[in-house]
Coordinates of C-alpha atoms and ligand atoms in Angstrom, one line a residue:
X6 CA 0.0 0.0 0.0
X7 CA 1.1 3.4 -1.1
X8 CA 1.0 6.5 1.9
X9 CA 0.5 9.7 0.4
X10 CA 3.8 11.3 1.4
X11 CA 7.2 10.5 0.6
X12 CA 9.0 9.9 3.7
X13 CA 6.1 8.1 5.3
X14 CA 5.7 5.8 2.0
X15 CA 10.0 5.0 2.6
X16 CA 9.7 4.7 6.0
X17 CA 6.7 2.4 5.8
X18 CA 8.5 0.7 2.6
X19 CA 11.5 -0.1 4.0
X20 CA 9.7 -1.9 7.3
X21 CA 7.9 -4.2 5.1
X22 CA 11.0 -5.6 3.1
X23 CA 12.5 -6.3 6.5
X24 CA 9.6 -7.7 8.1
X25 CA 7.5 -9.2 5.4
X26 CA 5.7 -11.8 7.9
X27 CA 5.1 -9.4 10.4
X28 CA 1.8 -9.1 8.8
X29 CA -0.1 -7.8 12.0
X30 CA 2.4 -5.6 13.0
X31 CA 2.8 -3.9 9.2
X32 CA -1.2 -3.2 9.4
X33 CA -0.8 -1.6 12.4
X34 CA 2.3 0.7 11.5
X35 CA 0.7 1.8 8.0
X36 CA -2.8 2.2 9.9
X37 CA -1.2 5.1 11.8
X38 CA 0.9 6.2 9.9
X39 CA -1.8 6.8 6.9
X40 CA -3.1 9.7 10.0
X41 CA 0.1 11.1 10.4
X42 CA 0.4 13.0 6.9
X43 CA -0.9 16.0 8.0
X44 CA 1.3 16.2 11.0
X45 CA 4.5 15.1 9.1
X46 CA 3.5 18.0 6.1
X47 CA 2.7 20.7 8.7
X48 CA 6.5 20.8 10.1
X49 CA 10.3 18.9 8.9
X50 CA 11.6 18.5 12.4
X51 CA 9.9 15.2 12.2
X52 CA 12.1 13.5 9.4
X53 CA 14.9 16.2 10.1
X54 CA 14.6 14.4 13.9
X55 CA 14.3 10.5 12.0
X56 CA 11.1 10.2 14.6
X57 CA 9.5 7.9 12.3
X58 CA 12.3 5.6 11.6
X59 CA 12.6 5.6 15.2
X60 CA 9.4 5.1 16.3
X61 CA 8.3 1.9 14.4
X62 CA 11.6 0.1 15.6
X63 CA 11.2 -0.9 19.3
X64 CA 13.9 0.2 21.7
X65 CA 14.4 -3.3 22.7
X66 CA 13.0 -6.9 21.8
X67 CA 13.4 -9.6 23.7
X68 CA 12.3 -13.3 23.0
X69 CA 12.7 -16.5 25.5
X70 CA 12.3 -20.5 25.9
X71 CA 10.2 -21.1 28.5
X72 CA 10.6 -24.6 29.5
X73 CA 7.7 -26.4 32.4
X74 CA 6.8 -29.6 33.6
X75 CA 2.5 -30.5 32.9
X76 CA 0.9 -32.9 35.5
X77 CA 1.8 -36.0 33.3
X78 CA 5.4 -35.0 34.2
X79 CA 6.2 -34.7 30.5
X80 CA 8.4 -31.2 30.0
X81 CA 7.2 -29.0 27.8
X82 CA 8.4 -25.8 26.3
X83 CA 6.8 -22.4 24.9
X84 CA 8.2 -19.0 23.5
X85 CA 8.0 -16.0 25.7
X86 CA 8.2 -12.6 24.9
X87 CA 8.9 -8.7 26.1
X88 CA 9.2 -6.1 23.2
X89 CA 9.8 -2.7 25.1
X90 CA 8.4 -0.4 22.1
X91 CA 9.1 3.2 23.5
X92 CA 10.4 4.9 26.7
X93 CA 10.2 8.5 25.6
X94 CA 7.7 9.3 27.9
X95 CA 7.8 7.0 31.0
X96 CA 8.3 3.7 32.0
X97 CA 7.4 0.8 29.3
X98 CA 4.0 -0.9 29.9
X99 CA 1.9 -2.7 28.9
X100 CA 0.2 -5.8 28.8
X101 CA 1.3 -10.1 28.9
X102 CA -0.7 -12.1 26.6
X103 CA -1.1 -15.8 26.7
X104 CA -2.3 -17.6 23.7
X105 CA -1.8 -20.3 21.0
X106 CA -1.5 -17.7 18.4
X107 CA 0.9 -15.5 20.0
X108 CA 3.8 -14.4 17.4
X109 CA 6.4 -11.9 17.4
X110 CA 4.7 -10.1 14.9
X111 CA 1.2 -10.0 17.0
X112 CA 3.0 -8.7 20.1
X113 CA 4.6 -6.5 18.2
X114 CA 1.7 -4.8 16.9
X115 CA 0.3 -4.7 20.1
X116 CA 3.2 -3.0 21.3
X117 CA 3.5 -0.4 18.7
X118 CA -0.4 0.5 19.4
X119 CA 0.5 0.3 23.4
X120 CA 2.7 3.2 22.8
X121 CA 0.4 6.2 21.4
X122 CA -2.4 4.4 23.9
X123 CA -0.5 5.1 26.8
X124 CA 0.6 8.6 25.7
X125 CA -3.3 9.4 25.3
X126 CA -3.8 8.4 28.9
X127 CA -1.8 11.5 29.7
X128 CA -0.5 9.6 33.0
X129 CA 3.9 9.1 32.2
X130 CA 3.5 5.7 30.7
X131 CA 5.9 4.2 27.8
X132 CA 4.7 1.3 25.5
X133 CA 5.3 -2.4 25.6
X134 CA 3.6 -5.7 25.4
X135 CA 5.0 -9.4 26.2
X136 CA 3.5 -13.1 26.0
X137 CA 3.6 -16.6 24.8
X138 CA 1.8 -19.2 22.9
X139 CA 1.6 -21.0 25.9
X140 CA -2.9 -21.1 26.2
X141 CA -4.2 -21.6 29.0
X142 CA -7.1 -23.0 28.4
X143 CA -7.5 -26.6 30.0
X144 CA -4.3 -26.3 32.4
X145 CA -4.8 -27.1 35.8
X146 CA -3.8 -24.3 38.6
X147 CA -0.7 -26.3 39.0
X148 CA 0.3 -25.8 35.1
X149 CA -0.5 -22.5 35.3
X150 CA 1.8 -22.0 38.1
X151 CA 4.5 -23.8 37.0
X152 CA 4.4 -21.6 33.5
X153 CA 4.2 -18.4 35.2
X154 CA 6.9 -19.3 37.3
X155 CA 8.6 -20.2 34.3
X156 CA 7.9 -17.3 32.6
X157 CA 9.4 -15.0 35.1
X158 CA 12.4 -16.7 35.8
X159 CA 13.6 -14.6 32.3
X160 CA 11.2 -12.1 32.5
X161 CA 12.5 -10.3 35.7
X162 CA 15.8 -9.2 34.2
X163 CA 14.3 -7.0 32.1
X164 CA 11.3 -5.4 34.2
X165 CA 10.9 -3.3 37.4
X166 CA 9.2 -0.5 38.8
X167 CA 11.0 2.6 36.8
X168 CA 11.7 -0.2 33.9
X169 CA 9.0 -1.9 32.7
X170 CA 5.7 -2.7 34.5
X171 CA 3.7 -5.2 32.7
X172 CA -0.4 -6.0 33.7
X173 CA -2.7 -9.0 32.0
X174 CA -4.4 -9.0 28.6
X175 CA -6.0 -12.1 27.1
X176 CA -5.3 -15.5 29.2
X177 CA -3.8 -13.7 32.1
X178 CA -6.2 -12.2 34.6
X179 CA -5.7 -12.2 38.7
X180 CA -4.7 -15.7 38.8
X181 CA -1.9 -15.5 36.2
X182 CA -0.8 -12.4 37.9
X183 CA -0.2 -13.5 41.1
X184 CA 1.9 -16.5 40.2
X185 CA 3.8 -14.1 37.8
X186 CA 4.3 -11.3 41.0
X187 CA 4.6 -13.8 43.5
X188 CA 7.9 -15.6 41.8
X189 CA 9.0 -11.9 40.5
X190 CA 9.2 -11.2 44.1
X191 CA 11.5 -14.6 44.8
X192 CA 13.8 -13.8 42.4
X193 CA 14.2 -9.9 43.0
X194 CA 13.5 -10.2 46.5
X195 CA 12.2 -6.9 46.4
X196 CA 8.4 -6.2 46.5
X197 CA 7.6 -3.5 44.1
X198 CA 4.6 -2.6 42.2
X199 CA 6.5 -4.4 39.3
X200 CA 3.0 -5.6 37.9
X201 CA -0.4 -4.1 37.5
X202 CA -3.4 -6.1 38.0
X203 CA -2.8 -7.5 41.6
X204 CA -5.1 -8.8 43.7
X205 CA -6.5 -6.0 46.3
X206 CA -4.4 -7.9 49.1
X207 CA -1.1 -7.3 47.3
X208 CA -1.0 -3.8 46.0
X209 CA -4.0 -4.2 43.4
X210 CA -6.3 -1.3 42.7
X211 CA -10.3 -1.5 43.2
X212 CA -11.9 -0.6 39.6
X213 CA -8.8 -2.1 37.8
X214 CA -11.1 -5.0 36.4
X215 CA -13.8 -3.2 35.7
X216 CA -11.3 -0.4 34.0
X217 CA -11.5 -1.5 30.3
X218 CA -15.1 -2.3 30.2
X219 CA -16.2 0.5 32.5
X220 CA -13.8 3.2 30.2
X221 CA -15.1 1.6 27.1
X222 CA -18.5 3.3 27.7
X223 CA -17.4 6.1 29.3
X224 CA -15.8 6.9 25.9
X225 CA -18.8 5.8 24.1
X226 CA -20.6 7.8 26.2
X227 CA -18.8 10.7 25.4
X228 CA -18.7 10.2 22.0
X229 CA -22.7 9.7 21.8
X230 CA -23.4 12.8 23.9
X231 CA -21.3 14.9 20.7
X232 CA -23.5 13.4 18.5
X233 CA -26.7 14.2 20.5
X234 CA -27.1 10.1 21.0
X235 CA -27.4 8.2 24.0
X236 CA -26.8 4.6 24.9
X237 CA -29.6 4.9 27.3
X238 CA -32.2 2.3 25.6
X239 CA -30.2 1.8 22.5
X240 CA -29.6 -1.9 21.6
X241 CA -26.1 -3.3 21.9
X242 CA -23.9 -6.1 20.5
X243 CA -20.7 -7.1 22.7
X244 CA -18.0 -9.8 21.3
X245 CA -16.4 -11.5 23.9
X246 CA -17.2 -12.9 27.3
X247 CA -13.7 -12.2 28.6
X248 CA -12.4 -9.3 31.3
X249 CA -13.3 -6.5 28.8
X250 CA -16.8 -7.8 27.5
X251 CA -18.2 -8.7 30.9
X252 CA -17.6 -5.2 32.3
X253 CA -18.6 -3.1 29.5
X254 CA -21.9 -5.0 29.6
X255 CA -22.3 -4.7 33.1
X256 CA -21.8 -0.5 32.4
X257 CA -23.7 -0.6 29.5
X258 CA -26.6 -2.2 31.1
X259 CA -25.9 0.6 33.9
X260 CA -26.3 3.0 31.4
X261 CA -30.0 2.1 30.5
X262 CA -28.5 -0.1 26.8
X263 CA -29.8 -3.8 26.2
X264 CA -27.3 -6.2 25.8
X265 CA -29.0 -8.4 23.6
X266 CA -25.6 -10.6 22.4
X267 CA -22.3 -12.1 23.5
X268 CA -19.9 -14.4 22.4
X269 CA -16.9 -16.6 22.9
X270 CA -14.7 -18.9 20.7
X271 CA -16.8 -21.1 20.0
X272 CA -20.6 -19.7 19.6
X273 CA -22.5 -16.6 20.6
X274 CA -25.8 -16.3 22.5
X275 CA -28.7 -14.2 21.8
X276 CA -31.4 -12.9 24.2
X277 CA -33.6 -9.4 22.8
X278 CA -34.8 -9.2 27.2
X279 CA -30.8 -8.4 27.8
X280 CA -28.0 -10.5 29.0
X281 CA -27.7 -10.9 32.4
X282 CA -24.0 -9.7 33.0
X283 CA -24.3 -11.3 36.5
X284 CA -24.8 -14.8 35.2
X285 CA -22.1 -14.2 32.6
X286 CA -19.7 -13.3 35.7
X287 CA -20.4 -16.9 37.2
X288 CA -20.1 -18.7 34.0
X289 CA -16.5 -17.0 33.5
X290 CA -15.2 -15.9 36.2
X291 CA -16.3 -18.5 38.8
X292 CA -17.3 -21.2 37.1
X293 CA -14.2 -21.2 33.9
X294 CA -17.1 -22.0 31.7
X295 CA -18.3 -21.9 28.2
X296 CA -21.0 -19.3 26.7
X297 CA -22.8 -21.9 25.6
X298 CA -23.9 -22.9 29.6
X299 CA -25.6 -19.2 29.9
X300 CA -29.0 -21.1 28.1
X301 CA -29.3 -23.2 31.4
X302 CA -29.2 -20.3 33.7
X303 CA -31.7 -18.2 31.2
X304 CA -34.1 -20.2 29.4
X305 CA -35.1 -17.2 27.3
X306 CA -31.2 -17.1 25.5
X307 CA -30.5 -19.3 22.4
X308 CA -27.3 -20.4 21.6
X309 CA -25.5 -20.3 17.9
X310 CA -22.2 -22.0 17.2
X311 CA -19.8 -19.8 15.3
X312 CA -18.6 -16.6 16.9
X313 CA -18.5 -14.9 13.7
X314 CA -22.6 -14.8 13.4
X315 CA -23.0 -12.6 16.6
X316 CA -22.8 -9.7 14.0
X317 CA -25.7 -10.8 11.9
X318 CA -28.2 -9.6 14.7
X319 CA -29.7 -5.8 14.6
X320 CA -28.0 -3.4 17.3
X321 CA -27.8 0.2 17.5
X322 CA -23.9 0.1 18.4
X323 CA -21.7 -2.4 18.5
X324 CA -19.0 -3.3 21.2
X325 CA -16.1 -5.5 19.8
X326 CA -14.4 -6.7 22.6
X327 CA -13.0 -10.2 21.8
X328 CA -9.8 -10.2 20.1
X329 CA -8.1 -8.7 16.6
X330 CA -9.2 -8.8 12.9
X331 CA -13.1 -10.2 14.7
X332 CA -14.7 -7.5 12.6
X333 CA -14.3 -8.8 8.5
X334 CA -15.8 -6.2 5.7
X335 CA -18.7 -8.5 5.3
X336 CA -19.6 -8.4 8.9
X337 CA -19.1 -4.6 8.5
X338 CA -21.8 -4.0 5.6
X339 CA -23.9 -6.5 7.5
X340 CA -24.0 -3.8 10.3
X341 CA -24.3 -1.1 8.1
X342 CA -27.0 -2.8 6.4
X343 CA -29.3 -3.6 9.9
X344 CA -28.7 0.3 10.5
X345 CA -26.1 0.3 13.3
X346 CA -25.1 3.6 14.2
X347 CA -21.6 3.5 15.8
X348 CA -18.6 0.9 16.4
X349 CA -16.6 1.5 19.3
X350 CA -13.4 -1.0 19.5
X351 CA -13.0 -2.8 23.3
X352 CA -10.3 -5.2 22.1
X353 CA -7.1 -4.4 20.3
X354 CA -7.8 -3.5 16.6
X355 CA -10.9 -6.0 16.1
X356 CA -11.8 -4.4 12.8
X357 CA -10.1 -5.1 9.7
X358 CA -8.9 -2.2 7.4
X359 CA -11.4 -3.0 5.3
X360 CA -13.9 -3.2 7.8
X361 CA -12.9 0.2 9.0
X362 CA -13.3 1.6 5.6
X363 CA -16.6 0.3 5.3
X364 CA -17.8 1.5 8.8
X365 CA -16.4 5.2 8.4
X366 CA -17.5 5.4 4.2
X367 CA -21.0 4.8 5.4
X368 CA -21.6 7.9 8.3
X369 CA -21.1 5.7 11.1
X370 CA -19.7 6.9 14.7
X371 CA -16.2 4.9 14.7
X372 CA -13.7 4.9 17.9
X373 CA -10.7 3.0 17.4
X374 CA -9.1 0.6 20.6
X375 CA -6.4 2.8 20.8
X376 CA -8.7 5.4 22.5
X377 CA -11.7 3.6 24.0
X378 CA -10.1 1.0 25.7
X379 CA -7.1 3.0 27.3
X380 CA -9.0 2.6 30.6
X381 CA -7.6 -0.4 31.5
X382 CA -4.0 1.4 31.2
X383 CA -5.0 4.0 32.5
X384 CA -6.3 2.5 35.9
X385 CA -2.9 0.6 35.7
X386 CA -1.1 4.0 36.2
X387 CA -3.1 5.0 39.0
X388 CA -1.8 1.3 40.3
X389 CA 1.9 2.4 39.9
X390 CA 0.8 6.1 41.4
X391 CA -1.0 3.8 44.7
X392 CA 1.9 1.6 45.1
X393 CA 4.1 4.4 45.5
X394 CA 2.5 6.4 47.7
X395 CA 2.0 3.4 49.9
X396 CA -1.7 4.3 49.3
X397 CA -5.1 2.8 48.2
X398 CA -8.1 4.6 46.5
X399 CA -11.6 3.7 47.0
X400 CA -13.5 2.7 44.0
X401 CA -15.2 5.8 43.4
X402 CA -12.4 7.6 43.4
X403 CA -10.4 5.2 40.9
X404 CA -13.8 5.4 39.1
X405 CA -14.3 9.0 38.9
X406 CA -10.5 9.4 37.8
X407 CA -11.3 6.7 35.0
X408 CA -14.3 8.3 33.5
X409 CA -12.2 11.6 33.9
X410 CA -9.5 10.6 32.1
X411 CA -11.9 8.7 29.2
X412 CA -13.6 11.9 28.5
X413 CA -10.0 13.5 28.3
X414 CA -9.1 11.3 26.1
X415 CA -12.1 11.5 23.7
X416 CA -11.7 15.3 24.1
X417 CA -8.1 15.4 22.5
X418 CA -8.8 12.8 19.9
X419 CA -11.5 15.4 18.9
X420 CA -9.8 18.3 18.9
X421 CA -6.7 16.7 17.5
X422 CA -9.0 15.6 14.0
X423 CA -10.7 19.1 14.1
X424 CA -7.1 20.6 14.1
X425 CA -5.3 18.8 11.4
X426 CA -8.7 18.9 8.8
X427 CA -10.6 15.2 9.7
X428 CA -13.3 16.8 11.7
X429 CA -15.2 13.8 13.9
X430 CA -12.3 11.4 12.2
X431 CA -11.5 10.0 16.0
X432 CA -9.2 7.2 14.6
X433 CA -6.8 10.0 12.7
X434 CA -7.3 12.2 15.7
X435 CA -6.3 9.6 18.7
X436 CA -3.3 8.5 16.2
X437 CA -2.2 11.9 16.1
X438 CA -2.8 13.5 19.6
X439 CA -0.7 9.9 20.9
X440 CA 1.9 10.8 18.6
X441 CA 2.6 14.4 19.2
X442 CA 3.7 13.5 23.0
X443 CA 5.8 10.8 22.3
X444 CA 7.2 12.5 19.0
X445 CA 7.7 15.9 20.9
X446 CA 9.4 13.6 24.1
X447 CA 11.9 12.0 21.3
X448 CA 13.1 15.0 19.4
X449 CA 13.6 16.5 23.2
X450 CA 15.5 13.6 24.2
X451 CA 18.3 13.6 21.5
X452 CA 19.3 10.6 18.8
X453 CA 19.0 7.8 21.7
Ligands
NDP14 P1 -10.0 -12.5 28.0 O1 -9.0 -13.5 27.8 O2 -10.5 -12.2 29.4 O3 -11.3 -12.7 27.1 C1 -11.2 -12.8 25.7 C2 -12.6 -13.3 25.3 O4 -12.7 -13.2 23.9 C3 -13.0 -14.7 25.7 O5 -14.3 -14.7 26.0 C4 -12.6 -15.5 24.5 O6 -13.4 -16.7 24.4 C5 -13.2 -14.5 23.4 N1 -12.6 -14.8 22.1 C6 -11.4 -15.0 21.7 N2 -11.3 -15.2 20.4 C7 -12.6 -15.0 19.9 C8 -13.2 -14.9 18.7 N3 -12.5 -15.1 17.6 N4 -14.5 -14.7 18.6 C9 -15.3 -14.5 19.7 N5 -14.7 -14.5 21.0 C10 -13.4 -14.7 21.0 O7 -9.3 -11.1 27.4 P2 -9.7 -9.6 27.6 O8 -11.1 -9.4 27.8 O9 -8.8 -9.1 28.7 O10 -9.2 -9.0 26.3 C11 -10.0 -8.9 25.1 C12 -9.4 -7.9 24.2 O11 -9.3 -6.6 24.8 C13 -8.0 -8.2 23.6 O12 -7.9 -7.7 22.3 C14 -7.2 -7.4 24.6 O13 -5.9 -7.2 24.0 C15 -8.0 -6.2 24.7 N6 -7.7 -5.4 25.9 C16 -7.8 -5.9 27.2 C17 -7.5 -5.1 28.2 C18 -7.8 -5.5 29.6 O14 -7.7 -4.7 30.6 N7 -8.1 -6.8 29.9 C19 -7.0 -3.7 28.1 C20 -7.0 -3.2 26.7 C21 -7.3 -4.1 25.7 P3 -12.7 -18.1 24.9 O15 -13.0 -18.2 26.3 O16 -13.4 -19.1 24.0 O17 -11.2 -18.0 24.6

């Protein structure tokens, strides 16, 4: 794909010959850097300074064997892996994600995104992302300890407090965590808010679970009120049944939206009376469950096999929140077609280029994940801000700072597009409001 402007088209160019496989990570780069011609036409400093060059490359990659014993006793071994994307303006962070399909090139991409993310938080965060293909999925507590344990015995070189402070994405929640802290801990023997996402007992912030979900409509929110909407007894779709779907339903029903549909990998259910979020909670989080159980707890639910079908049923807005590339062009038109208004992204990058073009060509509000699920992030940095000050926050304070921050964070996008000629274009605008941070930070901090 050509960008319309030279240095951008090189930079972008040259990356692909180099990494030809890295085929998530490449969207990712030309995605924003497609938004950043205005910014890169308005003033030289930025190729003068080589900020793009620089900013695509991460400052440091690192990839692992991870070698554990299951319960049969056989040893078995995984690939783990830390990239720390960009430091210019705080300590890396970002998430660990364990999963079958875990590649360099998908952690990369996350990390790249995890950098302009944490920069539209506004809190002094750096990007990064880590994980392995190790899935946890079927692996008894003692096999997920044993990885974990595994896992940090390389991972804790590289991280610490002022260094690198990972948290959980998909495949590691509270559990995972706490094996991954508690053997940090060992090994450093030094206890540090090194991870985010700890359990309340150990440094954890209230709202940090709900932070993803609960931000995710906060944005929407915001983002509806602008366009004199309301999710307030609108119809909603949400993909997923994970951290970030089961709290954005739970604020969306809140809110006064019907959640009338939910998935997981292998099916989606459908009720028109609203999904109970408090039976999903049991199914997942107590229980370890599939979707397909919620039809025994709610008669009036039907269950479908096949994820991808959960966008074939009418919504006002829909709330992707399961896992990248979810969102195909078909399912796009399908939406457009039942007369959804708005898509607003919960996972990372659910929606296909194409998908994107589709959603935007046709009028409809679009917030990329970069922006609307920042929450979880950002409730991570008010983690690292508790564990330094030897403090806890009650909920509604984490809560209120949260739907703060969101509304922040929608703000700047805005004004961001308005400014540089994409009025209401909040995917150009949060890819250029994250950049001009971490661009200005760079040029500030010399040829490092
Ligand atoms: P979880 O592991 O808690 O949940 C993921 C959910 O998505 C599970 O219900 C899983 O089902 C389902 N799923 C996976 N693949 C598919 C698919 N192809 N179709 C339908 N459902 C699918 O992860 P999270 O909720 O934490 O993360 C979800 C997304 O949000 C990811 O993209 C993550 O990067 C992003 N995110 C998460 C944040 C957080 O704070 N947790 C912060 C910011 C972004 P199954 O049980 O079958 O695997």
């Amino acid at each position: 794909m050509a960008i319309k402007n030279d240095y951008l088209d090189r930079v972008y160019t040259d990356l692909s010959k180099r990494y030809p496989e890295q085929k998530e990570f490449l969207e990712a780069v030309a995605e924003v850097l497609t938004s950043l011609v205005p910014v890169i036409e308005s003033d030289d400093k930025y190729e003068k300074n080589g900020i793009i060059e620089r900013i695509v490359e991460p400052e440091r990659a690192v990839s692992f064997r991870v070698s554990w014993v299951d319960d049969a006793g056989k040893v078995r071994v995984n690939t783990g892996y830390r990239i720390q994307f960009n430091s210019a303006i705080g300590p890396y962070k970002g998430g660990l994600r364990f999963r079958d399909n875990v590649t360099l090139s998908v952690i990369k991409f996350l990390g790249f995104e995890q950098t302009f993310k944490n920069s539209l938080t506004t809190l002094p965060m750096g990007g990064a992302k880590g994980g392995s293909d190790f899935d946890p999925k079927g692996k008894s507590d003692g096999e997920i300890m044993r990885f974990c344990q595994a896992f940090m015995n390389e991972l804790y070189r590289h991280i610490g407090p002022d260094t690198d402070v990972p948290a959980g994405d998909i495949g590691v929640g509270g559990r995972e965590i706490g094996y991954l802290f508690g053997q940090y801990k060992k090994l450093a023997n030094n206890w540090s808010g090194v991870l985010t996402g700890k359990g309340l007992s150990y440094g954890g912030s209230l709202a940090r679970p709900e932070a993803t979900g609960f931000g995710l409509m906060y944005f929407a929110s915001a983002m509806l009120k602008d366009a004199n909407k309301s999710l307030k007894g609108s119809k909603v779709i949400i993909s997923g049944s994970g951290n970030v779907a089961i709290y954005s339903c739970q604020k969306a029903t809140e809110l006064g939206a019907k959640v009338i549909a939910m998935s997981d990998s292998n099916g989606y259910i459908v009720d028109e009376n609203g999904i109970d979020y408090k039976v999903i909670k049991e199914i997942k989080e107590v229980k370890r469950d599939r979707i397909s159980t919620y039809i025994n707890y709610v008669p009036t639910a039907k269950y479908y096999v096949g994820c991808e079908g959960i966008w074939n049923n009418k919504c006002d807005y829909a709330f992707p929140c399961a896992t990248q590339n979810e969102i195909s062009k078909e399912s796009a038109e399908t939406l457009v077609k039942n007369g959804t208004k708005g898509v607003f992204e919960g996972a990372n990058m659910p929606s296909t280029p194409e998908a994107i073009e589709v959603i935007k060509k046709n009028g409809l509000l679009f917030s990329p994940s970069k922006a609307s699920n920042a929450g979880g992030v950002a409730v991570s940095g008010l983690e690292m801000s508790q564990n330094a000050e030897r403090l806890s926050w009650s909920f509604e304070q984490v809560d209120g700072m949260l739907k703060d921050i969101m509304e922040k964070i929608y703000n700047s996008c805005a004004e961001a597009a308005e400014k540089y000629g994409m009025p209401g274009d909040i995917q150009a605008g949060a890819n250029i409001a994250g950049f001009l941070k971490v661009a200005d930070a760079m040029i500030a901090q010399g040829i490092v």
